[in-house]
Coordinates of C-alpha atoms in Angstrom, one line a residue:
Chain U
X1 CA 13.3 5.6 1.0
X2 CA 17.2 3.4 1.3
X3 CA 16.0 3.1 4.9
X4 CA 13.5 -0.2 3.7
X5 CA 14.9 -2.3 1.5
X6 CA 14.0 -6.0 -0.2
X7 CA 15.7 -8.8 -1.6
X8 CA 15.9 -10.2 -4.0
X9 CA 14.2 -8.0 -6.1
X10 CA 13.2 -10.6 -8.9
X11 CA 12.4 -14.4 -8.1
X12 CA 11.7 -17.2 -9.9
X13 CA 11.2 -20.6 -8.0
X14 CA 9.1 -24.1 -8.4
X15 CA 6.1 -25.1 -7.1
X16 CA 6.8 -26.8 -4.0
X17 CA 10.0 -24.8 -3.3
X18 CA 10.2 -23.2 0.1
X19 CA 11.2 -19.4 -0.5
X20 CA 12.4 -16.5 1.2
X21 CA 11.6 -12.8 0.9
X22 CA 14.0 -10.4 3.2
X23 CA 13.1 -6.9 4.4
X24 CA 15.2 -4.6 6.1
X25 CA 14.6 -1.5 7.7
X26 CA 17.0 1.1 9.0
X27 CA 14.6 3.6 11.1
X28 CA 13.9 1.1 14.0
X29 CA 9.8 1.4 13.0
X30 CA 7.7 -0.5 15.5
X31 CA 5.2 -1.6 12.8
X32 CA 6.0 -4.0 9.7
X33 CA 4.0 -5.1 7.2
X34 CA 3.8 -7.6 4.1
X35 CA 1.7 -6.9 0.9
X36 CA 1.2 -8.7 -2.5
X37 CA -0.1 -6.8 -4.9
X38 CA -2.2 -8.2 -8.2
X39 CA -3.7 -7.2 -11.0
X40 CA -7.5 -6.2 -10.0
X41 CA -7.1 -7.0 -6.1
X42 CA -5.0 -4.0 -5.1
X43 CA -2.6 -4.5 -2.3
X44 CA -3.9 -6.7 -0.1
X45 CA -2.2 -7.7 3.8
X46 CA -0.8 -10.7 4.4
X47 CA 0.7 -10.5 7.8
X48 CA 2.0 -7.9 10.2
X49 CA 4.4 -7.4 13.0
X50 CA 4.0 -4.5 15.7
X51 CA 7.4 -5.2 17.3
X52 CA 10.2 -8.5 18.0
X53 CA 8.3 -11.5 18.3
X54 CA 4.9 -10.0 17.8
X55 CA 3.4 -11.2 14.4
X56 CA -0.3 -11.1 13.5
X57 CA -2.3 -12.2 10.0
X58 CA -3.3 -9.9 7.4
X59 CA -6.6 -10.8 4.9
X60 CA -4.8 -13.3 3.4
X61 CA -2.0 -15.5 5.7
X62 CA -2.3 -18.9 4.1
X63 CA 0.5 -20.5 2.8
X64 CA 3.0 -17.7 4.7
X65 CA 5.3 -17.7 7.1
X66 CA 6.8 -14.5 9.3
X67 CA 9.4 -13.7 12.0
X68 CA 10.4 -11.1 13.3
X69 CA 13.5 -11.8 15.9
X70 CA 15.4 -8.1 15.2
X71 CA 13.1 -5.1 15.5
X72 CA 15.0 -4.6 11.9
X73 CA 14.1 -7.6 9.5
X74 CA 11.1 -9.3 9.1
X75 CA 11.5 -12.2 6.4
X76 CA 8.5 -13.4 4.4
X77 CA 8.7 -17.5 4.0
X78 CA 5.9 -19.2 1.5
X79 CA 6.6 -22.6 3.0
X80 CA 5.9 -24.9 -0.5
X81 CA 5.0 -22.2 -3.4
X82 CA 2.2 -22.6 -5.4
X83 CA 0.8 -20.7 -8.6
X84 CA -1.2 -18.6 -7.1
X85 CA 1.3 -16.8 -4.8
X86 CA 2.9 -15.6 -8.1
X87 CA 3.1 -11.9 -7.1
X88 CA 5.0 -8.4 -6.3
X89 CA 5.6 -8.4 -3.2
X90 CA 6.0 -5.4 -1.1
X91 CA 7.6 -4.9 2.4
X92 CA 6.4 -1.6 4.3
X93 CA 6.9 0.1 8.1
X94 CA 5.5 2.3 9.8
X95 CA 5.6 4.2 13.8
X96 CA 1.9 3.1 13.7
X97 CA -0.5 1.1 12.6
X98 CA -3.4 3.5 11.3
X99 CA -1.7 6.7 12.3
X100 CA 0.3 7.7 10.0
X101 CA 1.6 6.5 6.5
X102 CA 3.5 3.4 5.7
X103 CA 6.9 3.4 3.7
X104 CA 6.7 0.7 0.9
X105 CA 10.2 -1.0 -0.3
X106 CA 10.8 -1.3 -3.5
X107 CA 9.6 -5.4 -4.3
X108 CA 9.7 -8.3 -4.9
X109 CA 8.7 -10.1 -8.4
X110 CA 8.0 -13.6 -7.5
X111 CA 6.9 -16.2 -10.3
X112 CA 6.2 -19.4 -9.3
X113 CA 6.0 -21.9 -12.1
Chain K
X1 CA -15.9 -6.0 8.0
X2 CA -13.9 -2.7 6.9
X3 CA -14.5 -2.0 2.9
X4 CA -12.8 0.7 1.2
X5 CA -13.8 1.3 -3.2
X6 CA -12.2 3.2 -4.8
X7 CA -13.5 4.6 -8.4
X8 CA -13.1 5.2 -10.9
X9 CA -10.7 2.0 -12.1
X10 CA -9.2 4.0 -15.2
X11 CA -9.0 7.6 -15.7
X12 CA -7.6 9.0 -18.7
X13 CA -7.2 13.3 -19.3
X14 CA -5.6 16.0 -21.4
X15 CA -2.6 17.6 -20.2
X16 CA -3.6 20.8 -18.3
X17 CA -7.1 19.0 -17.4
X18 CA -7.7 18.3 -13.7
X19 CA -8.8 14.6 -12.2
X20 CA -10.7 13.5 -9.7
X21 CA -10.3 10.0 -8.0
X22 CA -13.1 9.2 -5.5
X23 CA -13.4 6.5 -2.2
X24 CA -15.9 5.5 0.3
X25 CA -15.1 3.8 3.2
X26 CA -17.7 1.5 5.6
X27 CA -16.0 2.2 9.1
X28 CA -17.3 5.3 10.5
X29 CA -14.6 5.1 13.0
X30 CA -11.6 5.3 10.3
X31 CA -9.5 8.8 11.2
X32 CA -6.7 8.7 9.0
X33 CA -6.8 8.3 4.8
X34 CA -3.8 8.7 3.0
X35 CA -3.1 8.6 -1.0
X36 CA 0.0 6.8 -2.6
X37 CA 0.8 7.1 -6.3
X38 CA 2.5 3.9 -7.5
X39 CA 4.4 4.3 -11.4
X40 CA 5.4 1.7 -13.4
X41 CA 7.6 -0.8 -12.0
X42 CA 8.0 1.4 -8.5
X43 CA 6.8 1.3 -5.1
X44 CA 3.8 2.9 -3.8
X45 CA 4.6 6.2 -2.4
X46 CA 2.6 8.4 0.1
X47 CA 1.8 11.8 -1.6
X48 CA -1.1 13.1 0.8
X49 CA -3.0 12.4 3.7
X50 CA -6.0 14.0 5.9
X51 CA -7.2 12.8 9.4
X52 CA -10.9 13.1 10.5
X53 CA -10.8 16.6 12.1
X54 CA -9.7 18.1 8.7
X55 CA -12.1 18.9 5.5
X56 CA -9.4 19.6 2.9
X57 CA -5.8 19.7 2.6
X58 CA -3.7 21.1 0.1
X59 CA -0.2 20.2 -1.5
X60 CA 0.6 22.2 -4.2
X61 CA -1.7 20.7 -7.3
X62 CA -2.8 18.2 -5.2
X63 CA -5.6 18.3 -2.6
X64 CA -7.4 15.9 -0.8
X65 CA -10.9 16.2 0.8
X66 CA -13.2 14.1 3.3
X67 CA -17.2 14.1 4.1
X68 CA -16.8 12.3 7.5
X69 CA -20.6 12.0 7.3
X70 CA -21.1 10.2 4.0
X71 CA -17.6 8.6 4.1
X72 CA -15.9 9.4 1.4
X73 CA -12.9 11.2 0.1
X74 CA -11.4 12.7 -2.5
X75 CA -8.4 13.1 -4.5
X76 CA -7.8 16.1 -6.9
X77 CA -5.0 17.0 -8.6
X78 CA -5.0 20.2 -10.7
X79 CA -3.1 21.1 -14.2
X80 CA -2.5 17.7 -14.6
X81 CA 0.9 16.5 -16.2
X82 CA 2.7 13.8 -18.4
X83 CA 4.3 12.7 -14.9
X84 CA 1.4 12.6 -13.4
X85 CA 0.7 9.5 -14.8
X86 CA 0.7 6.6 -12.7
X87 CA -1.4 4.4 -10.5
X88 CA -3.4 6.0 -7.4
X89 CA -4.0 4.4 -4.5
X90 CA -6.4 5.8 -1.5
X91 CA -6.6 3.8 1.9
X92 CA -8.0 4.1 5.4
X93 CA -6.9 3.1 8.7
X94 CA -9.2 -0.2 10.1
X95 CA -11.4 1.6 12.9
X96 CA -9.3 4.6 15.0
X97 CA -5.9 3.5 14.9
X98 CA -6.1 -0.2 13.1
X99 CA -4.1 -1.0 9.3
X100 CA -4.5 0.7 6.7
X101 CA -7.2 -0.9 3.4
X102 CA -6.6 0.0 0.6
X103 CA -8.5 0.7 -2.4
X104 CA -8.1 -1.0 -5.5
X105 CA -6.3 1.5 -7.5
X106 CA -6.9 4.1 -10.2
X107 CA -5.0 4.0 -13.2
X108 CA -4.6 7.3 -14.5
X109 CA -3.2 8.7 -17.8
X110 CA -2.1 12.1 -18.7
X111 CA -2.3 12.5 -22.5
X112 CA 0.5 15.4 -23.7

């Protein structure tokens, strides 16, 4: 589980704000993946990456930004934070996309007030 | 498009009692449906899995099965335990090989 890890782990920012939300991973997984989870809606996909330069949206993409340069990181950016995008946060990889299971880090609290 | 529910939404049980946390899922071409268990404060953590050419699969007290043909699967975990507490989460992949959906989650308690 060390092998996929977030930062920071608790964030508190203004609406407005630009904000970033890193994920590392050490086992050179193709697949990436970023989740917010909330109270009553589960975890629910918000973008995805199946290699470098290759992003895709999730269920619900508004108001986020990915990359994915390095096969490695794959940063989360919420372009001018709002309310509603208070959330956890949760990076996850994978060797595939339905195949096999995902590996969650650990998360990122973000309030936005 | 691709619906997975997931019930019930709170399950509470005596120590030593079994549980049972169901799903159906609307893709009939899904093939792969794993369970995470998420605690307080933690990440979600794979504990179980079955593809589509498996009925049931076992881990210790926990098993999993699927009914390809009405779509659903089940978790069950036997002799249930204080640390068994936590939230459960069942997903399945979007048509043969696409993301996993999850579930909204089952909160279950374990009362010693």
């Amino acid at each position: 589980d060390a092998g996929i890890t977030q930062s920071p782990r608790y964030k508190i920012t203004e609406t407005g704000r630009q904000v970033t939300l890193m994920c590392h991973q050490t086992w050179s997984h193709s697949y990436m993946f970023w989740y917010r989870q909330d109270l009553g809606h589960g975890l629910r996909l918000i973008y995805y990456s199946a290699a470098a330069d290759i992003t895709d949206k999730g269920e619900v993409p508004d108001g986020y930004v990915v990359s994915r340069s390095k096969t490695e990181n794959f940063p989360l950016t919420l372009e001018s934070a709002t309310r509603s995008q208070t959330s956890v946060y949760f990076c996850a990889s994978s060797e595939s996309r339905g195949l096999e299971g995902y590996t969650f880090g650990s998360g990122t609290r973000l309030t936005v007030v | 498009g691709e619906n997975v529910e997931q019930h019930p939404s709170t399950l509470s049980v005596q120590e030593g009692d079994s549980a049972v946390i169901k799903c159906t899922y609307s893709d009939s071409a899904s093939n792969y449906f794993p369970w995470y268990k998420q605690e307080l404060g933690k990440r979600p953590q794979l504990i179980i899995d079955i593809r589509s050419n498996v009925g049931e699969k076992k881990d210790q007290r926990i098993a999993v099965t699927l009914n390809k043909t009405a779509k659903h699967f089940s978790l069950h975990i036997t002799e249930t335990q204080p640390e068994d507490s936590a939230v459960y989460f069942c997903a399945a992949s979007r048509g043969s090989q696409g993301n996993l959906i999850f579930g909204k989650g089952t909160k279950l308690s374990v009362k010693p």
